[in-house]
Coordinates of C-alpha atoms and ligand atoms in Angstrom, one line a residue:
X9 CA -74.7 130.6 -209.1
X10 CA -72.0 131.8 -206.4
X11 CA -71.2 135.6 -206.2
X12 CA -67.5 134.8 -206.6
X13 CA -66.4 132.9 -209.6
X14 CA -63.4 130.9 -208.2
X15 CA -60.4 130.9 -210.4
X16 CA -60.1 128.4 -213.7
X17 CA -57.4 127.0 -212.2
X18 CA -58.8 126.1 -208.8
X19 CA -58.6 122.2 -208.9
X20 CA -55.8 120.9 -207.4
X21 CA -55.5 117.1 -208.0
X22 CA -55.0 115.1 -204.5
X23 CA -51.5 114.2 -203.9
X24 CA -49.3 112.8 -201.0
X25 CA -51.3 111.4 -198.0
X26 CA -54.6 112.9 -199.5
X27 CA -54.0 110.1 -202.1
X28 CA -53.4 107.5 -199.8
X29 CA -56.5 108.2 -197.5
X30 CA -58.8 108.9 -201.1
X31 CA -57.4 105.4 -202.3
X32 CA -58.1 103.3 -198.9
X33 CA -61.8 104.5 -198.8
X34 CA -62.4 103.7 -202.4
X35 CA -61.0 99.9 -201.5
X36 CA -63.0 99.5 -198.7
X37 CA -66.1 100.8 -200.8
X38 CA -64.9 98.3 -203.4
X39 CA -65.0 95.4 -200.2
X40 CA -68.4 96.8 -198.7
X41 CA -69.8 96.4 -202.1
X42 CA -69.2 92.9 -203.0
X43 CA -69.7 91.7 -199.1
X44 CA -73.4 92.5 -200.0
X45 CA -74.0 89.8 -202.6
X46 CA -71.3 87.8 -201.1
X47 CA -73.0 87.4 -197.5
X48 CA -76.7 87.1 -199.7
X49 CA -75.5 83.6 -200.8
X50 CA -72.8 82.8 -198.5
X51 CA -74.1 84.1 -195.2
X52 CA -75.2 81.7 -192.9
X53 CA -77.9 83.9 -190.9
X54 CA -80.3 85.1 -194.4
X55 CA -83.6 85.4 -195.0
X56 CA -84.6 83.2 -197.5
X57 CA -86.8 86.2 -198.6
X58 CA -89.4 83.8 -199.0
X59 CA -93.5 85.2 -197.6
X60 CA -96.7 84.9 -198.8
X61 CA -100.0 87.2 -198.3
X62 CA -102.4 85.5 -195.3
X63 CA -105.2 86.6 -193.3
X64 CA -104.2 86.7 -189.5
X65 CA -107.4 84.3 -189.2
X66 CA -106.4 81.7 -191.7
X67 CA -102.6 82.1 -190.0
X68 CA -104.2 81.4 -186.4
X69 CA -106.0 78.3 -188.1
X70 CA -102.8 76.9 -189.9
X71 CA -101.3 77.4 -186.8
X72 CA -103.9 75.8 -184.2
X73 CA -103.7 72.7 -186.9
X74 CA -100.0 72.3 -186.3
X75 CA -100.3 72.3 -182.6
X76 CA -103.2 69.5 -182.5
X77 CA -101.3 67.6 -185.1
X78 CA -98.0 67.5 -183.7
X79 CA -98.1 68.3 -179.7
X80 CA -96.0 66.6 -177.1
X81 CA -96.4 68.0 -173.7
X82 CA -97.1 71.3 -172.5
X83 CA -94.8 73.8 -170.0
X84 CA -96.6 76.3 -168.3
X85 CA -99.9 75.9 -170.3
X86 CA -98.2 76.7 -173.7
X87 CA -97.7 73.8 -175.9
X88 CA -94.6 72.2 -176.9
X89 CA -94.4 71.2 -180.9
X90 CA -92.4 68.8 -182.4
X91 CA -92.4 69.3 -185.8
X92 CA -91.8 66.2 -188.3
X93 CA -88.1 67.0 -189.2
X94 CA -87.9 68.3 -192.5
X95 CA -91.2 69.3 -192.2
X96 CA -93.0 72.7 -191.7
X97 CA -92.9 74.8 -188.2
X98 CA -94.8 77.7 -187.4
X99 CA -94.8 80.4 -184.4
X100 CA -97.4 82.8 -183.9
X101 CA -96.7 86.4 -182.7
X102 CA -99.4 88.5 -180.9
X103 CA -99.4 91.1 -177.6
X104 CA -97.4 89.8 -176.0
X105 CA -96.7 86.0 -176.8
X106 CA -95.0 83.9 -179.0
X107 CA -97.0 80.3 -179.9
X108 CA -96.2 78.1 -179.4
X109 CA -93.1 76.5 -178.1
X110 CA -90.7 74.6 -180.1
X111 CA -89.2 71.4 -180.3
X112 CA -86.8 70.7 -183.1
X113 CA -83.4 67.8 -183.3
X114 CA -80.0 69.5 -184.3
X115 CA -78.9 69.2 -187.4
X116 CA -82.4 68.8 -189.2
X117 CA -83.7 71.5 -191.5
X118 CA -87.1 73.1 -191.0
X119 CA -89.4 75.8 -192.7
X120 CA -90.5 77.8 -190.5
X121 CA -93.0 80.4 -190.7
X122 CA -93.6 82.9 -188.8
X123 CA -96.3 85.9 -188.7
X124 CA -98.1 87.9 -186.4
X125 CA -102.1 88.0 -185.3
X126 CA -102.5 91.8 -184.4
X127 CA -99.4 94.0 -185.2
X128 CA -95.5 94.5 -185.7
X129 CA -93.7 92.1 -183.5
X130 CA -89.4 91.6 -184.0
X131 CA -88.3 88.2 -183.9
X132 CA -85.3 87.7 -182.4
X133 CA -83.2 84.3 -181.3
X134 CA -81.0 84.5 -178.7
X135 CA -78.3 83.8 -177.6
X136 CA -77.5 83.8 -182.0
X137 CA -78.9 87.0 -182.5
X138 CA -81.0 86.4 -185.5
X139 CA -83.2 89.1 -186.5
X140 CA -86.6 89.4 -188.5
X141 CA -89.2 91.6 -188.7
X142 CA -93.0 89.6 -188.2
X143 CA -95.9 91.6 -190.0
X144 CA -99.5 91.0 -189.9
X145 CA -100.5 90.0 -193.3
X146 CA -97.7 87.9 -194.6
X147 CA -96.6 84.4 -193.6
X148 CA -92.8 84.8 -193.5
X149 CA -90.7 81.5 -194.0
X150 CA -87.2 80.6 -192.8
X151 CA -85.1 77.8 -193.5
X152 CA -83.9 76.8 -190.1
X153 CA -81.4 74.2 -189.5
X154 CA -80.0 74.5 -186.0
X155 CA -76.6 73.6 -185.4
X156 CA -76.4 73.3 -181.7
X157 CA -78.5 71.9 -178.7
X158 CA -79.9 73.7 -176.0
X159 CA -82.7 75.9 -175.1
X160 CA -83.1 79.0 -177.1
X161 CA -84.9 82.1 -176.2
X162 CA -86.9 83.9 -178.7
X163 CA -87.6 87.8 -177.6
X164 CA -89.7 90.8 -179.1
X165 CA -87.2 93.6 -180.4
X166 CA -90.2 95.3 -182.0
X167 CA -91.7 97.8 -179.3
X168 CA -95.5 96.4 -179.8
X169 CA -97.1 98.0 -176.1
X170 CA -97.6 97.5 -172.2
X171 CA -96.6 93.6 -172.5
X172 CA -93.7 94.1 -174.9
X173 CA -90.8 93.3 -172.5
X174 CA -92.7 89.9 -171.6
X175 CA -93.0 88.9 -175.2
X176 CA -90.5 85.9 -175.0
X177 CA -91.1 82.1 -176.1
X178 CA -88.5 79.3 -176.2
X179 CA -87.5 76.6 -179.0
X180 CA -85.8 73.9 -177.6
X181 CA -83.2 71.6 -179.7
X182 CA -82.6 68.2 -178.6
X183 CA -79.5 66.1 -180.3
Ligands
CUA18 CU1 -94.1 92.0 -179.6 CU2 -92.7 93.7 -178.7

């Protein structure tokens, strides 16, 4: 409770510009507020929200599988992937790497998972800037389907210690 009452009569309704500038923010509240779902199932750039609880062992496993399975050359002693298109892709995180490297064709779509061995990594795809967070724990699944050749570069935006600014891996998109 104040010390002062203020007077019965002390709302003033808005008027003149105060209107206006009340009436514009509301609107754009309004917009802001149906962008949300809007962007959810129009957006181009989404999680599919999809993830599922795994052991960083039985991730390194699935993972060392899809390498033997589907590898077609090597660059710098990482492997190069091609994954059947259509079919399942997966990228390991871990201080400081990302594993392994990628070889997809445009226009294909691909599920790709994606989780890390030790701690929080940040996966992010340059130059598109796509965004997602990589936990320990949970084997995180995209639908990917890229739309333009070229050599992409995957960084760490996630600071994960001494090696985080070398934490970059590649997937490459051929026509
Ligand atoms: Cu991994 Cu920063």
């Amino acid at each position: 409770m104040s010390i002062y009452q203020p007077p019965a009569d002390w709302f003033k309704a808005p008027k003149g510009g105060e209107r206006v500038w009340i009436g514009l923010a509301l609107t754009w509240c309004m917009v802001m507020s149906v962008a949300m779902p809007y962007w959810h199932f129009y957006g181009k750039q989404n999680s599919t929200g999809e993830s599922y609880r795994v052991t960083p062992a039985e991730y390194a496993q699935r993972v060392g599988k899809f390498i033997q399975t589907n590898k077609v050359g090597e660059m710098n002693g990482m492997p190069v992937v091609e994954p059947a298109p259509g079919g399942d892709a997966y990228l390991q995180a871990q201080m400081w790497l990302w594993m392994p490297i990628l070889k997809l064709r445009k226009g294909q779509t691909y599920r790709l998972h994606i989780s890390s061995l030790d701690l929080q990594h940040g996966f992010s795809l340059l130059p598109m800037n796509m965004n997602f967070q990589v936990l320990p724990g949970y084997d995180h699944v995209l639908t990917l389907t890229p739309t333009s050749s070229g050599e992409f570069s995957i960084v760490c935006n996630e600071f994960c210690g001494i090696g985080h600014h070398m934490m970059t891996g590649r997937i490459i998109v051929e026509d």
